[in-house]
Amino acid sequence: MAYSKTVAVLLSGWLMVLTAKAQSNQTISLANERIKVIWNSTSKGWSISQVSVRKGNQWVNVATPSGENTLLYSADKPSTKPDTTFKSITGEEFPGPKYHYQESQWAESTNPVSLNKAGQAMYFFPKEGKLTGKNSLVFRQETDVATIQTDWTFDPKFTSDILVKQTITPKKEGYFSLASPTLATLTENNLAWATIPGYFQGNRFQKNFALAYAYGHGIPTLPAVYRERCASTLCPMLTAKNGVTFAVIPEPGLARDPWATDKITQTNWNIGLSHMNRKAQLSPTLYYPILGEPKSALKVGETLSYTFRYSLIDGDWFKALNHAVYDVYRFKETLALRQSKQSLTNRIEKMHRYLTDPKTSMWNIEEFEGKKIGAQSYLGGVVGSNKDAMKNSDYGAMWMLAKATNDPALTQNVLPYALNFKLAQQETADNFFEGAVEGQYYLAKSKKFVEEWGTVVEPIGLTYYTMLDIGNMLLFEPDNAELKERLRLGADRLLTWQKPDGRWAVAYDRQSEQEVFKDIQDVRPTFYGLIVAYRLLKDPKYLAAARKGADWFLKNAIETGSFLGVCGDARYAPDFATGQSAQALLDLYDLTRDVRYREAAITAAKIYTTSIYTHPIANQSVKTVNGAQRQDWEISQTGLSFEHGGIFGSANRAGPIQLCSHAGLFIRMYGLTKEPIFADMARAGAIGRDAFVDPKTSVASYYWNAMNRGAGPYPHHAWWQIGWLTDYLLAEAELRSGGKVSFPRGFVTPKVGPHQTYGFAPGTVNGEKANLVINENIVQLDNPSIDYVLAKAVQGEKLFVILLNNRDQKSDFQITIKGQKTQTKQLPAFGMEVITVDDGLEKSKMER
């Protein structure tokens, strides 16, 4: 061995200290049974010459090794104002002046820090490196502005992970940001998948930055730094074509807590995530602290450290995601904390009362063209509204609740006027828009229907507000000839608007009838409207067109990871329509048995898991929320989904939503795939969310930041809540009973997600046909973790009480049915039992 200046060898401790001036054949390494990383001493410093992962019996190299470090420094606080503008692919400045909800978020996201242009970038390969143990080492670098030390070691629990701690000690005062060292880099040709969960996923570069950054339609070619506030799981990752995924995962607690102590801290920016390093090379990268944010301001000698891990997985991005979710961010522990104070069943019962009170539900009946139309007030943003907008939401839930309760307050006072609203909403004149809806909303003062954010007509709106709403009503009223004709009118318009390759336009301008929003593609489940048409009208041309649309969707959305949302006020930022796509494809599989649709549905559902928060780790620390004491898990975002995330979405400021429409779908996906993340995410979103429920009405708030203020400007959301809660409970019953409790599903709800309609036809309970019943006077329970579903046998007088323990521990409870003797029972964690009440006698069958 040759020496240049100093090499100390301590044989007894196997400790070797080397400087970068040693000869270039000197190496140090980290190696275990899963990972091998080798550094070489070069004239530039210590660089990585090999990163390998074991696949089976072979070692596979991970991309192009690097080892380069990056330090960002600025003597002055960087500007927070954007200095770059971007255009859409059609040449307009993006996002455009009328999208004021997005203006501030786009400005924040395109300032110099966000675009990774701020400060001075100092690149280096560390000059000093030494082994400090059998599988740990440290590197050190002196720069003009700071000393940086980086410690590397294996995680003793997870052999696929390398733990890294970086420490900076400034030599000058200023603002500092450390980037995780570049372990290795990929080229686009070697890339199979890239994702920053919550922001984008894909397998190809998108040169148009607005399309990539705002919509995730391709991988951005700029090394943008993403904020943790919409990162669902803190795990930027790349999957190479050789099947290896490498990710960088910050240590829990490093990112912001959205409610740190006694006020909202949702928009605090502690860490940055990127798919690229500062040089725009593909490499998952973490930035800490954020240049210009409070923690980045350091004085001379003031030390700052942070910890993260590299994860090198022999498998795809979904396997790596599960590792981050369960092993690092301990999602299962979060679920175990969840305890309901009010049962989900009781919420449905109480919302029934809310919705039959015109005052609390803001129910209105207005005269329109000779008919009385009914809908609920909508006080959110609608173009042209003077606080007079009206809207109905989940027609399937409306008809289901009316039938299950047989309540005249619904059957006589709500449904007829809601039906008239739907008929009035549809365009029936012989023109370009015949069959479509005139608008989602009715403005009572100006007596017209309007769309949410401009004078446009969307094919997806036709699918939602004609095909799905009318389709779900027809399931309950199959002989309604007028509804059938209106459905056919909508279906034929969808056929007319379908393009030769199977897709649809995003929207048409109502005045000119010209296609608008040409800068984005309609990667949404618009084809679902034709599935509805085929199921109800039985014409094969509708199924053929649905398949044509779905086949285009598979190629342009599922294969590429590109999806579009359905909220016009957010300029269609990707949203819950992604989850809805999974159910749409499952329903198409049920009709065709074409396995491509089933597999695509699973892929869409896996992608939708990245719309659900898995951080921070929930705990039992006490926080103050609007004057009330709450444990952290009660207000935790973990397990909740976006309305829309990404750069544009409402989750940036408002956080996630309580409308857990995907819960039933995810339970079905767990039954199909046996992937635990589906069931765990469904349950974490549904259970123990009482801190967001208005105790007076049992209606949950929509946005997380509203806490328990209730429906607020969205009273119609109560119908969606009844819809998704019913879908979730019946999906759980079917799963836990092994299919012995099963009810036919209708069509998905419009807009907000994949939950489906029930109650239009009998289901099966332990081999007997039975109809759903909702009656709060039959069953009394003393444990809110126990939910129940009622079903009455089609023949005879049997009543089935389907009990579900919705918590991760066993539950003891007392139950009284029809005033009979109270019984003491116990159910295991997420267990179920079916009690049969027959002529005053009780029989019980346990399902575990």
PDB file of N, CA and C in Angstrom, residues 186-193 203-205 219 239-242 282:
ATOM      1  N   LEU A 186     -29.739   7.905 -13.289  1.00  0.00           N
ATOM      2  CA  LEU A 186     -30.347   7.141 -14.374  1.00  0.00           C
ATOM      3  C   LEU A 186     -30.489   8.030 -15.599  1.00  0.00           C
ATOM      4  N   THR A 187     -30.536   7.428 -16.762  1.00  0.00           N
ATOM      5  CA  THR A 187     -30.916   8.125 -17.984  1.00  0.00           C
ATOM      6  C   THR A 187     -32.366   7.776 -18.305  1.00  0.00           C
ATOM      7  N   GLU A 188     -32.977   8.574 -19.150  1.00  0.00           N
ATOM      8  CA  GLU A 188     -34.363   8.291 -19.532  1.00  0.00           C
ATOM      9  C   GLU A 188     -34.482   6.918 -20.191  1.00  0.00           C
ATOM     10  N   ASN A 189     -33.461   6.539 -20.937  1.00  0.00           N
ATOM     11  CA  ASN A 189     -33.505   5.244 -21.625  1.00  0.00           C
ATOM     12  C   ASN A 189     -33.514   4.070 -20.653  1.00  0.00           C
ATOM     13  N   ASN A 190     -32.927   4.259 -19.470  1.00  0.00           N
ATOM     14  CA  ASN A 190     -32.873   3.179 -18.478  1.00  0.00           C
ATOM     15  C   ASN A 190     -33.969   3.272 -17.428  1.00  0.00           C
ATOM     16  N   LEU A 191     -34.847   4.249 -17.573  1.00  0.00           N
ATOM     17  CA  LEU A 191     -35.884   4.497 -16.574  1.00  0.00           C
ATOM     18  C   LEU A 191     -37.154   3.713 -16.882  1.00  0.00           C
ATOM     19  N   ALA A 192     -37.675   3.024 -15.881  1.00  0.00           N
ATOM     20  CA  ALA A 192     -38.965   2.342 -16.018  1.00  0.00           C
ATOM     21  C   ALA A 192     -40.086   3.157 -15.382  1.00  0.00           C
ATOM     22  N   TRP A 193     -39.801   3.853 -14.275  1.00  0.00           N
ATOM     23  CA  TRP A 193     -40.846   4.616 -13.567  1.00  0.00           C
ATOM     24  C   TRP A 193     -40.177   5.619 -12.641  1.00  0.00           C
ATOM     25  N   ASN A 203     -43.170   7.542 -16.871  1.00  0.00           N
ATOM     26  CA  ASN A 203     -42.046   6.788 -17.435  1.00  0.00           C
ATOM     27  C   ASN A 203     -41.381   7.480 -18.613  1.00  0.00           C
ATOM     28  N   ARG A 204     -41.668   8.782 -18.763  1.00  0.00           N
ATOM     29  CA  ARG A 204     -41.055   9.517 -19.873  1.00  0.00           C
ATOM     30  C   ARG A 204     -40.945  10.988 -19.498  1.00  0.00           C
ATOM     31  N   PHE A 205     -39.985  11.670 -20.101  1.00  0.00           N
ATOM     32  CA  PHE A 205     -39.846  13.103 -19.884  1.00  0.00           C
ATOM     33  C   PHE A 205     -40.936  13.866 -20.630  1.00  0.00           C
ATOM     34  N   ILE A 219     -42.511  13.436 -16.854  1.00  0.00           N
ATOM     35  CA  ILE A 219     -41.538  13.798 -15.823  1.00  0.00           C
ATOM     36  C   ILE A 219     -40.962  15.170 -16.140  1.00  0.00           C
ATOM     37  N   THR A 239     -37.398   3.779 -10.578  1.00  0.00           N
ATOM     38  CA  THR A 239     -37.264   2.359 -10.874  1.00  0.00           C
ATOM     39  C   THR A 239     -36.557   2.209 -12.218  1.00  0.00           C
ATOM     40  N   ALA A 240     -35.468   1.463 -12.206  1.00  0.00           N
ATOM     41  CA  ALA A 240     -34.719   1.229 -13.433  1.00  0.00           C
ATOM     42  C   ALA A 240     -35.321   0.055 -14.205  1.00  0.00           C
ATOM     43  N   LYS A 241     -34.986  -0.045 -15.459  1.00  0.00           N
ATOM     44  CA  LYS A 241     -35.514  -1.126 -16.283  1.00  0.00           C
ATOM     45  C   LYS A 241     -34.980  -2.491 -15.864  1.00  0.00           C
ATOM     46  N   ASN A 242     -33.922  -2.505 -15.043  1.00  0.00           N
ATOM     47  CA  ASN A 242     -33.443  -3.790 -14.527  1.00  0.00           C
ATOM     48  C   ASN A 242     -34.225  -4.259 -13.307  1.00  0.00           C
ATOM     49  N   LEU A 282     -31.199  12.492 -13.275  1.00  0.00           N
ATOM     50  CA  LEU A 282     -32.222  11.699 -12.604  1.00  0.00           C
ATOM     51  C   LEU A 282     -31.615  10.975 -11.405  1.00  0.00           C
TER      52      LEU A 282
END
